[in-house]
Amino acid sequence: MATEDTKRWAEEKLQLVSNKVKKELERLGNAIPYIPFNESYTDVSKERGIEWWTNGFWGGLLWQLAHATGDDVFVEAAIAQEKRLDEALYLFRDIQHDVGFMWLHTAVAHYRETGNEQAFRTGLHAANLLAGRFNVDGNYLVAWNDQKPGWVIIDSMMNIPLLYWATAQTKDPRFEKIARRHANTVAKYLVREDGSVGHIASFDANSGEFIGLIGGQGYSSDSAWSRGNAWAIYGFALSYHHTKDPYYLSIAKRVANYFMAHIYETDNIPLVDFRAPKMPVIYDTSAGLCAACGLLEIAKWVLIDEQDHYERAAIRMLKAIEEKYANWNEEEDGIIGGGTEAYHRPATYEVPLIYSDYFFTEALLRLLEKELFIW
Ligand code: GLY
């Protein structure tokens, strides 16, 4: 349980988030934000396509605020975002493993909040698209569409809750069975003994045999990309949430302890990669914010004497990141700066990312016990 001081802090920040998001919404209309340029959002669907993996986070942020405040402005805007994503389903041009990020935050959140029937069907449609990516010999969900049918990435762990949701709704076990097989493959090949995590695992798509790890958005194939580690912490904690299989909680804790051991030296703000050369120093706040939500999820499921260990680390990260990187100027777009897309992509070092704002808001609401369970 967060202390009264922390709850006051979270309430204050939540009010600031809510005020600023309203202003951003006035400027955005129904555009989909990602990274602001010169403190101003553009519609990312025009630059990266309607299937871009982050296109659900703004909807998710709006649903979180709708749930917490009851303000219809957020509800209407969130539903309008969901309608925009229908085009992605119809085009089916570059739908990837990221359908959970896109539709858990929009259609499924809409269904959870209102019971809307069409939103339910859209959520199931997306779940079927994800299930269709399963490789039956490799026991994995294939990532991306770059003619790499043997590639699996750690980010997928945040998308499989869509499959758990589909089984819970339909009572058809296929979706959950696929999710569990995939999670077991990811745990076996991408999570290392020391709790660090690789980004990409490559398999022979015909035989299903493991080939090796490949460097992706982190420094190299044997490094520890911090956002990938955060996806693992939260993703495995969520697999535990849905299945109650203690193996998944043990993986989440192993990665969490690795992550926590690596943020002390950098004042509770994660580097973009924990196992990269000492210079240059590049941070990624998005990793810290996603990990904080994961640590708070783990704290819900561990014995009482361990809860503080995870919760305090989450709160330290949230406060450190907010203090150093929050921009509360309502005339400028983007709230939390310091997010980094990838180690080898200097053009997007330490910028505001839409999912940073999402995870920051979810974490505040978790501390206040007012969050909408999106995952
Ligand atoms: N899912 C892509 C990323 O984390 O950047």
PDB file of C-alpha atoms in Angstrom, residues 144-309:
ATOM      1  CA  TRP A 144       6.668  -8.346 -37.452  1.00  0.00           C
ATOM      2  CA  ASN A 145       6.151  -9.055 -41.162  1.00  0.00           C
ATOM      3  CA  ASP A 146       9.613  -8.573 -42.635  1.00  0.00           C
ATOM      4  CA  GLN A 147       9.884 -11.983 -44.270  1.00  0.00           C
ATOM      5  CA  LYS A 148      11.309 -13.239 -41.002  1.00  0.00           C
ATOM      6  CA  PRO A 149       8.809 -15.964 -40.063  1.00  0.00           C
ATOM      7  CA  GLY A 150      11.239 -17.307 -37.446  1.00  0.00           C
ATOM      8  CA  TRP A 151      11.587 -14.151 -35.352  1.00  0.00           C
ATOM      9  CA  VAL A 152      10.145 -13.787 -31.876  1.00  0.00           C
ATOM     10  CA  ILE A 153      10.513 -10.660 -29.745  1.00  0.00           C
ATOM     11  CA  ILE A 154      10.146  -9.980 -26.041  1.00  0.00           C
ATOM     12  CA  ASP A 155       7.620  -7.161 -26.684  1.00  0.00           C
ATOM     13  CA  SER A 156       5.074  -9.843 -27.593  1.00  0.00           C
ATOM     14  CA  MET A 157       4.617 -10.636 -23.898  1.00  0.00           C
ATOM     15  CA  MET A 158       2.585  -7.438 -23.545  1.00  0.00           C
ATOM     16  CA  ASN A 159       0.284  -8.476 -26.397  1.00  0.00           C
ATOM     17  CA  ILE A 160      -0.723 -11.966 -25.339  1.00  0.00           C
ATOM     18  CA  PRO A 161      -3.115 -10.718 -22.643  1.00  0.00           C
ATOM     19  CA  LEU A 162      -5.453 -10.201 -25.618  1.00  0.00           C
ATOM     20  CA  LEU A 163      -5.479 -13.999 -25.995  1.00  0.00           C
ATOM     21  CA  TYR A 164      -6.155 -14.566 -22.278  1.00  0.00           C
ATOM     22  CA  TRP A 165      -9.030 -12.092 -22.565  1.00  0.00           C
ATOM     23  CA  ALA A 166     -10.454 -13.939 -25.604  1.00  0.00           C
ATOM     24  CA  THR A 167     -10.489 -17.260 -23.754  1.00  0.00           C
ATOM     25  CA  ALA A 168     -12.036 -15.694 -20.659  1.00  0.00           C
ATOM     26  CA  GLN A 169     -14.803 -14.212 -22.823  1.00  0.00           C
ATOM     27  CA  THR A 170     -15.519 -17.125 -25.146  1.00  0.00           C
ATOM     28  CA  LYS A 171     -14.547 -20.080 -22.895  1.00  0.00           C
ATOM     29  CA  ASP A 172     -12.664 -21.397 -25.932  1.00  0.00           C
ATOM     30  CA  PRO A 173      -9.277 -22.527 -24.529  1.00  0.00           C
ATOM     31  CA  ARG A 174      -7.394 -22.216 -27.847  1.00  0.00           C
ATOM     32  CA  PHE A 175      -6.370 -18.614 -27.267  1.00  0.00           C
ATOM     33  CA  GLU A 176      -4.966 -19.186 -23.797  1.00  0.00           C
ATOM     34  CA  LYS A 177      -3.179 -22.381 -24.875  1.00  0.00           C
ATOM     35  CA  ILE A 178      -1.423 -20.436 -27.620  1.00  0.00           C
ATOM     36  CA  ALA A 179      -0.526 -17.643 -25.194  1.00  0.00           C
ATOM     37  CA  ARG A 180       0.966 -20.097 -22.685  1.00  0.00           C
ATOM     38  CA  ARG A 181       2.981 -21.991 -25.273  1.00  0.00           C
ATOM     39  CA  HIS A 182       4.349 -18.709 -26.570  1.00  0.00           C
ATOM     40  CA  ALA A 183       5.167 -17.457 -23.050  1.00  0.00           C
ATOM     41  CA  ASN A 184       7.016 -20.722 -22.306  1.00  0.00           C
ATOM     42  CA  THR A 185       9.080 -20.350 -25.485  1.00  0.00           C
ATOM     43  CA  VAL A 186       9.925 -16.735 -24.647  1.00  0.00           C
ATOM     44  CA  ALA A 187      10.878 -17.665 -21.076  1.00  0.00           C
ATOM     45  CA  LYS A 188      13.124 -20.464 -22.293  1.00  0.00           C
ATOM     46  CA  TYR A 189      15.002 -18.633 -25.044  1.00  0.00           C
ATOM     47  CA  LEU A 190      14.843 -14.905 -24.319  1.00  0.00           C
ATOM     48  CA  VAL A 191      15.105 -14.712 -20.527  1.00  0.00           C
ATOM     49  CA  ARG A 192      18.606 -15.471 -19.266  1.00  0.00           C
ATOM     50  CA  GLU A 193      19.600 -17.118 -15.983  1.00  0.00           C
ATOM     51  CA  ASP A 194      20.764 -13.783 -14.511  1.00  0.00           C
ATOM     52  CA  GLY A 195      17.392 -12.120 -15.238  1.00  0.00           C
ATOM     53  CA  SER A 196      18.554 -10.089 -18.225  1.00  0.00           C
ATOM     54  CA  VAL A 197      16.519 -10.418 -21.431  1.00  0.00           C
ATOM     55  CA  GLY A 198      17.370 -10.549 -25.129  1.00  0.00           C
ATOM     56  CA  HIS A 199      15.263  -8.720 -27.691  1.00  0.00           C
ATOM     57  CA  ILE A 200      14.953 -11.088 -30.672  1.00  0.00           C
ATOM     58  CA  ALA A 201      15.129 -14.904 -30.777  1.00  0.00           C
ATOM     59  CA  SER A 202      15.468 -16.532 -34.180  1.00  0.00           C
ATOM     60  CA  PHE A 203      13.983 -19.950 -35.010  1.00  0.00           C
ATOM     61  CA  ASP A 204      13.867 -22.117 -38.110  1.00  0.00           C
ATOM     62  CA  ALA A 205      10.283 -21.447 -39.127  1.00  0.00           C
ATOM     63  CA  ASN A 206       9.909 -24.921 -40.670  1.00  0.00           C
ATOM     64  CA  SER A 207      11.418 -27.161 -38.022  1.00  0.00           C
ATOM     65  CA  GLY A 208      10.834 -24.785 -35.116  1.00  0.00           C
ATOM     66  CA  GLU A 209      14.434 -25.202 -33.926  1.00  0.00           C
ATOM     67  CA  PHE A 210      16.081 -22.374 -32.021  1.00  0.00           C
ATOM     68  CA  ILE A 211      18.903 -20.691 -33.973  1.00  0.00           C
ATOM     69  CA  GLY A 212      20.142 -17.888 -31.712  1.00  0.00           C
ATOM     70  CA  LEU A 213      19.596 -14.411 -30.287  1.00  0.00           C
ATOM     71  CA  ILE A 214      19.745 -11.320 -32.470  1.00  0.00           C
ATOM     72  CA  GLY A 215      20.407  -7.743 -31.363  1.00  0.00           C
ATOM     73  CA  GLY A 216      17.344  -5.572 -31.872  1.00  0.00           C
ATOM     74  CA  GLN A 217      16.619  -2.258 -30.208  1.00  0.00           C
ATOM     75  CA  GLY A 218      19.294  -2.763 -27.558  1.00  0.00           C
ATOM     76  CA  TYR A 219      23.071  -2.539 -27.958  1.00  0.00           C
ATOM     77  CA  SER A 220      23.724  -6.126 -29.126  1.00  0.00           C
ATOM     78  CA  SER A 221      22.493  -9.715 -29.130  1.00  0.00           C
ATOM     79  CA  ASP A 222      23.926 -10.391 -25.660  1.00  0.00           C
ATOM     80  CA  SER A 223      23.085  -7.038 -24.058  1.00  0.00           C
ATOM     81  CA  ALA A 224      20.082  -6.076 -21.926  1.00  0.00           C
ATOM     82  CA  TRP A 225      17.780  -3.548 -23.630  1.00  0.00           C
ATOM     83  CA  SER A 226      15.959  -1.986 -20.703  1.00  0.00           C
ATOM     84  CA  ARG A 227      12.532  -1.608 -22.364  1.00  0.00           C
ATOM     85  CA  GLY A 228      12.710  -5.245 -23.409  1.00  0.00           C
ATOM     86  CA  ASN A 229      13.435  -6.106 -19.783  1.00  0.00           C
ATOM     87  CA  ALA A 230      10.440  -3.989 -18.754  1.00  0.00           C
ATOM     88  CA  TRP A 231       8.196  -5.738 -21.297  1.00  0.00           C
ATOM     89  CA  ALA A 232       9.296  -9.026 -19.693  1.00  0.00           C
ATOM     90  CA  ILE A 233       8.654  -7.889 -16.118  1.00  0.00           C
ATOM     91  CA  TYR A 234       5.173  -6.634 -16.831  1.00  0.00           C
ATOM     92  CA  GLY A 235       4.368  -9.257 -19.481  1.00  0.00           C
ATOM     93  CA  PHE A 236       5.213 -12.264 -17.309  1.00  0.00           C
ATOM     94  CA  ALA A 237       3.473 -10.677 -14.308  1.00  0.00           C
ATOM     95  CA  LEU A 238       0.382 -10.368 -16.518  1.00  0.00           C
ATOM     96  CA  SER A 239       0.675 -13.982 -17.645  1.00  0.00           C
ATOM     97  CA  TYR A 240       0.661 -14.881 -13.950  1.00  0.00           C
ATOM     98  CA  HIS A 241      -2.328 -12.595 -13.376  1.00  0.00           C
ATOM     99  CA  HIS A 242      -4.329 -14.446 -16.037  1.00  0.00           C
ATOM    100  CA  THR A 243      -3.183 -18.043 -15.470  1.00  0.00           C
ATOM    101  CA  LYS A 244      -1.958 -18.139 -11.840  1.00  0.00           C
ATOM    102  CA  ASP A 245       0.919 -20.329 -13.043  1.00  0.00           C
ATOM    103  CA  PRO A 246       3.730 -19.642 -10.516  1.00  0.00           C
ATOM    104  CA  TYR A 247       6.388 -20.201 -13.200  1.00  0.00           C
ATOM    105  CA  TYR A 248       5.402 -16.892 -14.827  1.00  0.00           C
ATOM    106  CA  LEU A 249       5.585 -15.005 -11.544  1.00  0.00           C
ATOM    107  CA  SER A 250       9.042 -16.454 -10.881  1.00  0.00           C
ATOM    108  CA  ILE A 251      10.239 -15.215 -14.300  1.00  0.00           C
ATOM    109  CA  ALA A 252       8.735 -11.765 -13.693  1.00  0.00           C
ATOM    110  CA  LYS A 253      10.507 -11.577 -10.314  1.00  0.00           C
ATOM    111  CA  ARG A 254      13.827 -12.738 -11.737  1.00  0.00           C
ATOM    112  CA  VAL A 255      13.792 -10.034 -14.416  1.00  0.00           C
ATOM    113  CA  ALA A 256      12.487  -7.441 -11.931  1.00  0.00           C
ATOM    114  CA  ASN A 257      15.384  -8.084  -9.562  1.00  0.00           C
ATOM    115  CA  TYR A 258      17.882  -7.757 -12.410  1.00  0.00           C
ATOM    116  CA  PHE A 259      16.241  -4.466 -13.425  1.00  0.00           C
ATOM    117  CA  MET A 260      16.198  -3.099  -9.861  1.00  0.00           C
ATOM    118  CA  ALA A 261      19.869  -3.970  -9.370  1.00  0.00           C
ATOM    119  CA  HIS A 262      20.696  -1.849 -12.420  1.00  0.00           C
ATOM    120  CA  ILE A 263      18.899   1.396 -11.651  1.00  0.00           C
ATOM    121  CA  TYR A 264      20.640   2.279  -8.374  1.00  0.00           C
ATOM    122  CA  GLU A 265      23.760   3.617 -10.052  1.00  0.00           C
ATOM    123  CA  THR A 266      21.727   5.934 -12.270  1.00  0.00           C
ATOM    124  CA  ASP A 267      19.471   7.501  -9.632  1.00  0.00           C
ATOM    125  CA  ASN A 268      16.514   5.244 -10.410  1.00  0.00           C
ATOM    126  CA  ILE A 269      16.331   6.205 -14.082  1.00  0.00           C
ATOM    127  CA  PRO A 270      17.112   3.285 -16.417  1.00  0.00           C
ATOM    128  CA  LEU A 271      19.723   3.476 -19.126  1.00  0.00           C
ATOM    129  CA  VAL A 272      18.541   2.396 -22.576  1.00  0.00           C
ATOM    130  CA  ASP A 273      20.620  -0.774 -22.221  1.00  0.00           C
ATOM    131  CA  PHE A 274      22.022  -2.148 -18.965  1.00  0.00           C
ATOM    132  CA  ARG A 275      24.863  -3.959 -20.717  1.00  0.00           C
ATOM    133  CA  ALA A 276      26.110  -1.380 -23.212  1.00  0.00           C
ATOM    134  CA  PRO A 277      29.442   0.512 -23.158  1.00  0.00           C
ATOM    135  CA  LYS A 278      29.636   3.084 -20.318  1.00  0.00           C
ATOM    136  CA  MET A 279      29.644   5.923 -22.851  1.00  0.00           C
ATOM    137  CA  PRO A 280      27.537   7.486 -24.245  1.00  0.00           C
ATOM    138  CA  VAL A 281      25.049   7.674 -21.372  1.00  0.00           C
ATOM    139  CA  ILE A 282      21.547   7.336 -22.845  1.00  0.00           C
ATOM    140  CA  TYR A 283      18.434   6.997 -20.713  1.00  0.00           C
ATOM    141  CA  ASP A 284      15.051   5.493 -21.483  1.00  0.00           C
ATOM    142  CA  THR A 285      12.321   6.625 -19.110  1.00  0.00           C
ATOM    143  CA  SER A 286       9.704   4.545 -20.957  1.00  0.00           C
ATOM    144  CA  ALA A 287      11.448   1.414 -19.660  1.00  0.00           C
ATOM    145  CA  GLY A 288      11.224   2.708 -16.089  1.00  0.00           C
ATOM    146  CA  LEU A 289       7.551   3.605 -16.392  1.00  0.00           C
ATOM    147  CA  CYS A 290       6.524   0.266 -17.903  1.00  0.00           C
ATOM    148  CA  ALA A 291       8.679  -1.578 -15.352  1.00  0.00           C
ATOM    149  CA  ALA A 292       7.054   0.437 -12.534  1.00  0.00           C
ATOM    150  CA  CYS A 293       3.614  -0.824 -13.621  1.00  0.00           C
ATOM    151  CA  GLY A 294       5.034  -4.347 -13.770  1.00  0.00           C
ATOM    152  CA  LEU A 295       6.547  -4.056 -10.283  1.00  0.00           C
ATOM    153  CA  LEU A 296       3.211  -2.841  -8.932  1.00  0.00           C
ATOM    154  CA  GLU A 297       1.528  -5.821 -10.596  1.00  0.00           C
ATOM    155  CA  ILE A 298       4.079  -8.215  -9.026  1.00  0.00           C
ATOM    156  CA  ALA A 299       3.501  -6.584  -5.629  1.00  0.00           C
ATOM    157  CA  LYS A 300      -0.154  -7.643  -5.869  1.00  0.00           C
ATOM    158  CA  TRP A 301       0.779 -11.318  -6.059  1.00  0.00           C
ATOM    159  CA  VAL A 302       3.776 -11.825  -3.758  1.00  0.00           C
ATOM    160  CA  LEU A 303       3.688 -12.552  -0.039  1.00  0.00           C
ATOM    161  CA  ILE A 304       3.188  -9.549   2.185  1.00  0.00           C
ATOM    162  CA  ASP A 305       6.827  -9.400   3.329  1.00  0.00           C
ATOM    163  CA  GLU A 306       8.008  -8.988  -0.281  1.00  0.00           C
ATOM    164  CA  GLN A 307       5.464  -6.411  -1.416  1.00  0.00           C
ATOM    165  CA  ASP A 308       7.407  -3.346  -0.256  1.00  0.00           C
ATOM    166  CA  HIS A 309      10.494  -4.494  -2.138  1.00  0.00           C
TER     167      HIS A 309
END
